[in-house]
CSV table of C-alpha atoms in Angstrom, one decimal:
chain,number,residue,atom,x,y,z
K,28,MET,CA,18.6,17.7,23.0
K,29,THR,CA,18.9,16.7,19.3
K,30,THR,CA,16.0,17.7,17.1
K,31,PRO,CA,14.2,14.6,15.8
K,32,PRO,CA,14.1,14.1,12.0
K,33,ALA,CA,11.0,15.3,10.3
K,34,LEU,CA,8.5,12.8,8.9
K,35,LEU,CA,7.8,12.6,5.1
K,36,ILE,CA,4.9,10.4,4.0
K,37,ALA,CA,5.1,9.1,0.4
K,38,GLY,CA,1.8,8.2,-1.2
K,39,HIS,CA,1.0,6.4,-4.5
K,40,GLY,CA,-1.4,8.9,-5.9
K,41,THR,CA,-4.9,8.5,-7.4
K,42,ARG,CA,-7.1,10.2,-9.9
K,43,ASP,CA,-9.9,10.0,-7.3
K,44,ASP,CA,-10.2,13.3,-5.5
K,45,ALA,CA,-11.7,11.8,-2.3
K,46,GLY,CA,-8.8,9.3,-2.1
K,47,ALA,CA,-6.2,12.0,-2.6
K,48,GLU,CA,-7.9,14.1,0.1
K,49,ALA,CA,-8.0,11.2,2.4
K,50,PHE,CA,-4.2,10.9,2.2
K,51,ARG,CA,-3.8,14.7,2.8
K,52,ASP,CA,-6.2,14.5,5.8
K,53,PHE,CA,-4.1,11.6,7.1
K,54,VAL,CA,-0.9,13.5,6.8
K,55,ARG,CA,-2.5,16.5,8.6
K,56,GLU,CA,-3.7,14.2,11.4
K,57,LEU,CA,-0.2,12.8,11.8
K,58,GLY,CA,1.0,16.4,12.2
K,59,ARG,CA,-1.5,17.1,14.8
K,60,ARG,CA,-0.6,13.9,16.7
K,61,HIS,CA,3.1,14.8,16.6
K,62,PRO,CA,3.5,18.5,17.1
K,63,GLU,CA,7.1,18.0,18.1
K,64,LEU,CA,8.3,17.5,14.5
K,65,PRO,CA,7.5,18.7,11.0
K,66,VAL,CA,5.3,16.3,9.0
K,67,ALA,CA,4.7,16.6,5.3
K,68,GLY,CA,3.4,14.2,2.6
K,69,GLY,CA,3.3,14.0,-1.2
K,70,PHE,CA,2.5,11.7,-4.1
K,71,ILE,CA,4.6,9.9,-6.6
K,72,GLU,CA,2.1,10.5,-9.4
K,73,LEU,CA,-1.5,11.5,-10.3
K,74,SER,CA,-2.3,13.8,-7.4
K,75,PRO,CA,-1.0,17.0,-5.8
K,76,PRO,CA,1.2,17.7,-4.0
K,77,PRO,CA,4.1,15.9,-5.7
K,78,LEU,CA,6.7,14.4,-3.3
K,79,GLY,CA,9.2,17.0,-4.4
K,80,ASP,CA,6.9,19.8,-3.1
K,81,ALA,CA,6.6,18.0,0.2
K,82,VAL,CA,10.4,17.9,0.6
K,83,SER,CA,10.7,21.6,-0.4
K,84,GLU,CA,8.1,22.4,2.3
K,85,LEU,CA,10.2,20.6,4.9
K,86,VAL,CA,13.4,22.4,3.7
K,87,GLU,CA,11.6,25.8,3.9
K,88,ARG,CA,10.7,25.0,7.5
K,89,GLY,CA,14.4,24.5,8.3
K,90,VAL,CA,14.5,20.7,8.1
K,91,ARG,CA,17.9,19.1,7.3
K,92,ARG,CA,17.1,15.5,8.2
K,93,PHE,CA,13.9,13.5,7.7
K,94,ALA,CA,12.7,9.9,7.6
K,95,ALA,CA,10.5,8.9,4.6
K,96,VAL,CA,7.8,6.3,5.1
K,97,PRO,CA,6.0,4.9,2.1
K,98,LEU,CA,2.2,4.8,2.8
K,99,MET,CA,1.9,1.6,0.9
K,100,LEU,CA,0.8,-1.9,1.9
K,101,VAL,CA,3.3,-3.9,-0.1
K,102,SER,CA,6.8,-3.3,-1.4
K,103,ALA,CA,6.3,-3.1,-5.2
K,104,GLY,CA,7.9,-0.8,-7.9
K,105,HIS,CA,7.0,2.4,-6.1
K,106,ALA,CA,8.4,1.5,-2.7
K,107,LYS,CA,11.5,-0.3,-4.2
K,108,GLY,CA,12.3,2.1,-7.0
K,109,ASP,CA,10.2,5.2,-7.6
K,110,ILE,CA,10.4,6.7,-4.1
K,111,PRO,CA,14.2,6.0,-3.7
K,112,ALA,CA,14.7,7.6,-7.1
K,113,ALA,CA,12.6,10.6,-6.1
K,114,LEU,CA,14.4,11.0,-2.8
K,115,ALA,CA,17.8,10.8,-4.6
K,116,ARG,CA,16.7,13.6,-6.9
K,117,GLU,CA,15.6,15.7,-4.0
K,118,LYS,CA,19.0,15.2,-2.3
K,119,GLU,CA,20.7,16.6,-5.4
K,120,ARG,CA,18.1,19.5,-5.5
K,121,HIS,CA,18.6,20.4,-1.8
K,122,PRO,CA,22.3,19.9,-0.9
K,123,GLY,CA,22.9,19.3,2.7
K,124,ILE,CA,19.7,17.3,3.5
K,125,SER,CA,19.9,13.7,4.6
K,126,TYR,CA,17.2,11.1,5.0
K,127,THR,CA,16.5,7.5,6.0
K,128,TYR,CA,13.9,5.4,4.3
K,129,GLY,CA,11.3,3.3,6.0
K,130,ARG,CA,9.5,0.2,4.9
K,131,PRO,CA,6.0,-0.4,3.6
K,132,LEU,CA,3.2,-1.0,6.1
K,133,GLY,CA,1.9,-4.6,5.7
K,134,PRO,CA,1.2,-7.2,6.6
K,135,HIS,CA,1.1,-6.1,10.2
K,136,PRO,CA,-1.1,-7.4,13.0
K,137,ASP,CA,-2.7,-4.0,13.5
K,138,LEU,CA,-3.7,-3.9,9.8
K,139,LEU,CA,-5.1,-7.4,10.1
K,140,ARG,CA,-7.3,-6.3,13.0
K,141,VAL,CA,-8.7,-3.5,10.9
K,142,LEU,CA,-9.4,-5.9,8.0
K,143,GLU,CA,-11.2,-8.2,10.4
K,144,ARG,CA,-13.3,-5.2,11.5
K,145,ARG,CA,-14.1,-4.4,7.9
K,146,LEU,CA,-15.3,-8.0,7.4
K,147,ALA,CA,-17.4,-7.8,10.5
K,148,GLU,CA,-19.1,-4.7,9.2
K,149,ALA,CA,-19.9,-6.3,5.9
K,150,VAL,CA,-21.3,-9.6,7.0
K,151,ASP,CA,-24.6,-10.5,8.6
K,152,PRO,CA,-24.0,-10.9,12.4
K,153,ALA,CA,-25.8,-14.2,12.3
K,154,TRP,CA,-23.3,-15.7,9.9
K,155,ASP,CA,-20.9,-18.2,11.2
K,156,PRO,CA,-17.3,-17.3,10.1
K,157,SER,CA,-16.9,-21.0,9.1
K,158,GLU,CA,-19.5,-20.3,6.4
K,159,VAL,CA,-17.7,-17.2,5.0
K,160,THR,CA,-15.1,-17.2,2.3
K,161,VAL,CA,-13.1,-14.0,2.0
K,162,LEU,CA,-11.6,-12.7,-1.2
K,163,LEU,CA,-8.8,-10.4,-0.4
K,164,VAL,CA,-8.1,-8.1,-3.5
K,165,GLY,CA,-4.8,-6.4,-3.9
K,166,ARG,CA,-3.7,-3.7,-6.3
K,167,GLY,CA,-1.6,-6.0,-8.4
K,168,SER,CA,1.9,-5.6,-9.6
K,169,THR,CA,4.4,-6.8,-12.2
K,170,ASP,CA,6.6,-7.7,-9.2
K,171,PRO,CA,6.1,-11.3,-8.1
K,172,ASP,CA,7.4,-10.4,-4.6
K,173,ALA,CA,4.7,-7.7,-4.2
K,174,ASN,CA,2.0,-10.1,-5.3
K,175,ALA,CA,3.3,-12.8,-2.9
K,176,GLU,CA,3.0,-10.3,-0.1
K,177,VAL,CA,-0.8,-10.1,-0.7
K,178,PHE,CA,-1.0,-13.8,-0.4
K,179,LYS,CA,0.9,-13.7,2.8
K,180,ALA,CA,-1.5,-11.1,4.2
K,181,ALA,CA,-4.4,-13.4,3.1
K,182,ARG,CA,-2.9,-16.4,5.0
K,183,LEU,CA,-2.3,-14.3,8.1
K,184,LEU,CA,-5.9,-13.0,8.0
K,185,TRP,CA,-7.1,-16.6,7.8
K,186,GLU,CA,-5.0,-17.9,10.7
K,187,GLY,CA,-6.9,-18.3,13.9
K,188,ARG,CA,-10.1,-16.5,12.7
K,189,GLY,CA,-12.2,-19.4,11.6
K,190,TYR,CA,-13.2,-18.3,8.1
K,191,ALA,CA,-13.9,-21.1,5.6
K,192,GLY,CA,-11.0,-19.7,3.6
K,193,VAL,CA,-9.2,-16.5,2.4
K,194,GLU,CA,-8.6,-16.4,-1.3
K,195,THR,CA,-6.6,-13.8,-3.2
K,196,ALA,CA,-7.2,-11.7,-6.4
K,197,PHE,CA,-5.9,-8.5,-8.0
K,198,VAL,CA,-7.6,-5.6,-9.7
K,199,SER,CA,-4.7,-4.8,-12.1
K,200,LEU,CA,-1.5,-6.2,-13.6
K,201,ALA,CA,-1.7,-9.6,-12.1
K,202,ALA,CA,-3.8,-12.7,-12.1
K,203,PRO,CA,-6.3,-13.9,-10.9
K,204,ASP,CA,-8.5,-10.9,-11.5
K,205,VAL,CA,-11.6,-10.2,-9.4
K,206,PRO,CA,-14.1,-12.3,-11.5
K,207,SER,CA,-11.6,-15.2,-11.6
K,208,GLY,CA,-11.1,-15.0,-7.9
K,209,LEU,CA,-14.8,-15.1,-7.3
K,210,ASP,CA,-15.1,-18.0,-9.7
K,211,ARG,CA,-12.5,-19.9,-7.7
K,212,CYS,CA,-14.4,-19.2,-4.4
K,213,ALA,CA,-17.6,-20.6,-6.0
K,214,ARG,CA,-15.8,-23.7,-7.3
K,215,LEU,CA,-14.5,-24.3,-3.8
K,216,GLY,CA,-18.1,-24.5,-2.7
K,217,ALA,CA,-18.4,-21.0,-1.2
K,218,ARG,CA,-22.0,-19.9,-0.7
K,219,ARG,CA,-21.2,-16.7,1.2
K,220,VAL,CA,-18.3,-14.5,0.0
K,221,VAL,CA,-17.0,-11.2,1.3
K,222,VAL,CA,-14.8,-9.3,-1.1
K,223,LEU,CA,-12.2,-7.3,1.0
K,224,PRO,CA,-10.2,-4.6,-0.8
K,225,TYR,CA,-6.5,-4.6,0.4
K,226,PHE,CA,-6.3,-0.8,-0.1
K,227,LEU,CA,-5.7,2.0,2.4
K,228,PHE,CA,-8.1,4.6,1.0
K,229,THR,CA,-10.9,5.0,-1.5
K,230,GLY,CA,-9.9,5.4,-5.2
K,231,ILE,CA,-10.4,4.4,-8.8
K,232,LEU,CA,-9.1,0.8,-8.2
K,233,PRO,CA,-11.1,0.1,-5.1
K,234,ASP,CA,-14.2,1.4,-6.9
K,235,ARG,CA,-13.4,-1.0,-9.7
K,236,VAL,CA,-13.2,-3.9,-7.3
K,237,ARG,CA,-16.7,-3.1,-6.0
K,238,GLN,CA,-18.1,-2.6,-9.5
K,239,GLN,CA,-16.7,-5.9,-10.7
K,240,THR,CA,-17.9,-7.7,-7.6
K,241,GLU,CA,-21.4,-6.4,-8.1
K,242,GLU,CA,-21.4,-7.5,-11.8
K,243,TRP,CA,-20.2,-11.0,-10.8
K,244,ALA,CA,-22.8,-11.2,-8.0
K,245,GLN,CA,-25.7,-10.3,-10.4
K,246,ALA,CA,-24.6,-13.1,-12.8
K,247,HIS,CA,-24.2,-15.7,-9.9
K,248,PRO,CA,-27.4,-15.3,-7.7
K,249,GLN,CA,-26.7,-18.6,-6.1
K,250,THR,CA,-23.7,-17.1,-4.2
K,251,GLU,CA,-24.3,-14.4,-1.6
K,252,VAL,CA,-21.6,-11.8,-2.1
K,253,ARG,CA,-20.9,-8.7,0.1
K,254,SER,CA,-18.3,-6.0,-0.4
K,255,ALA,CA,-16.3,-4.7,2.5
K,256,ASP,CA,-14.8,-1.2,2.8
K,257,VAL,CA,-11.1,-0.2,2.4
K,258,ILE,CA,-8.9,0.1,5.5
K,259,GLY,CA,-9.2,3.9,5.9
K,260,PRO,CA,-7.5,6.3,8.2
K,261,GLU,CA,-7.9,4.2,11.4
K,262,PRO,CA,-6.0,4.8,14.6
K,263,GLU,CA,-4.1,1.6,13.9
K,264,LEU,CA,-2.8,3.0,10.7
K,265,LEU,CA,-1.6,6.2,12.3
K,266,ASP,CA,0.2,4.2,15.0
K,267,LEU,CA,1.8,1.9,12.4
K,268,VAL,CA,3.1,4.8,10.3
K,269,TRP,CA,4.7,6.2,13.5
K,270,GLU,CA,6.2,2.7,14.2
K,271,ARG,CA,7.7,2.7,10.7
K,272,TYR,CA,9.1,6.2,11.3
K,273,GLU,CA,10.8,5.1,14.5
K,274,GLU,CA,12.3,2.1,12.8
K,275,ALA,CA,13.7,4.3,10.1
K,276,VAL,CA,15.1,6.8,12.6
K,277,LYS,CA,16.8,4.0,14.6
K,278,GLY,CA,18.0,2.2,11.5
K,279,ASP,CA,16.1,-0.9,12.5
K,280,LEU,CA,14.9,-1.8,9.0
K,281,ARG,CA,14.0,-5.3,7.7
K,282,MET,CA,13.1,-5.4,4.0
K,283,ASN,CA,12.1,-8.5,2.1
K,284,CYS,CA,15.0,-9.2,-0.3
K,285,ASP,CA,14.9,-13.0,-0.4
K,286,THR,CA,12.4,-12.9,-3.2
K,287,CYS,CA,13.2,-9.6,-4.8
K,288,VAL,CA,13.5,-9.8,-8.6
K,289,TYR,CA,16.2,-7.1,-8.5
K,290,ARG,CA,18.4,-9.3,-6.3
K,291,ILE,CA,17.4,-12.9,-7.0
K,292,ALA,CA,16.8,-14.6,-10.3
K,293,LEU,CA,13.2,-15.8,-10.2
K,294,PRO,CA,11.8,-17.9,-13.0
K,295,GLY,CA,10.6,-15.6,-15.9
K,296,PHE,CA,12.2,-12.5,-14.3
K,297,GLU,CA,15.9,-13.3,-14.7
K,298,ASP,CA,16.5,-10.2,-16.8
K,299,LYS,CA,15.6,-7.9,-13.9
K,300,VAL,CA,18.5,-8.9,-11.6
K,301,GLY,CA,20.7,-5.8,-10.9
K,302,LEU,CA,18.6,-3.5,-13.1
K,303,PRO,CA,18.7,0.3,-12.2
K,304,GLN,CA,15.3,1.5,-11.1
K,305,GLN,CA,13.3,3.7,-13.4
K,306,PRO,CA,9.9,5.4,-12.6
K,307,HIS,CA,7.3,3.5,-14.4
K,308,PHE,CA,3.9,3.9,-16.0
K,309,HIS,CA,0.7,2.2,-14.7
K,310,PRO,CA,-1.5,1.1,-17.7
K,311,ASP,CA,-4.5,0.5,-15.4
K,312,ASP,CA,-4.6,4.0,-13.9
K,313,ASP,CA,-6.7,6.5,-15.7
K,314,GLY,CA,-4.4,9.3,-16.9
K,315,HIS,CA,-1.0,10.5,-15.8
K,316,HIS,CA,0.3,13.9,-15.2
K,317,HIS,CA,3.8,13.5,-13.9
K,318,HIS,CA,5.3,16.4,-12.1
K,319,GLY,CA,8.8,16.7,-13.5
K,320,HIS,CA,9.2,13.0,-12.8
K,321,HIS,CA,12.4,11.7,-11.3
K,322,HIS,CA,15.5,10.2,-12.8
K,323,GLY,CA,16.4,6.5,-12.5
K,324,HIS,CA,18.1,5.3,-9.4
K,325,ASP,CA,20.2,2.2,-8.8
K,326,HIS,CA,18.3,-0.4,-6.8
K,327,SER,CA,20.9,-0.8,-4.2
K,328,HIS,CA,18.4,-1.2,-1.3
K,329,SER,CA,21.2,0.3,0.8
K,330,HIS,CA,18.6,2.5,2.5
K,331,ALA,CA,16.7,-0.4,3.9
K,332,HIS,CA,19.1,-3.2,4.9
């Protein structure tokens, strides 16, 4: 019987120790769930272990083939460029290894169910959903396709659930920001708003969402505002990562390239078509210690089409 490829989980990284530990715990739990194959995980930036160390760990365990799954909700710069660049570097560093690359996690019905649960935990049970406006807050990106994915998740969350509306905002790099998103909800007549962070684990940016929400709520006492929790290491998330692993192993990958700035000329982004991918700097994250960061990599997308 052929040995199944190992599983490599690629995380974004955070300066928040609890958020980084949540990722590491999640990787350990995946390993416990799937003792039949080696499982390792690492970060692109900001937190240990770096992705290269995770690959080295697998190689030391005798792994020659693995499937890499980005533990990210949307396909932005990290999933499209940084992780492929890092994996290409590791292939040069460890001759003889081969890998397939999976796709990001959302929006997926299982994740939408978890988001619905987080909303239910945040609201008063007596509230009618038709009186509740949700503000879904994403990380934010300079990639319009990534930002559009958050809007898609918001629409899918609204469909069939009876909320008054699901609006969208971002905590960094993209408009509208959290206060502007809350202003919009108020202008639309919302009296009860739940701010729902579209984040997997706790961290600096989800904390910022909560802080900005509280500041806005204090300045607008006429609107009742609640903050929901992040998605967290739920069973649905563990199942979804495994689903993405199986897709990668079978080669059944579907990545969204119809609106990708590196393939299609979108207004204002025409200069990005065909650009090689380079690891990039996040101005909104607090501090960066890159671990021998990776070289640029052509954005061929050949790993995912």
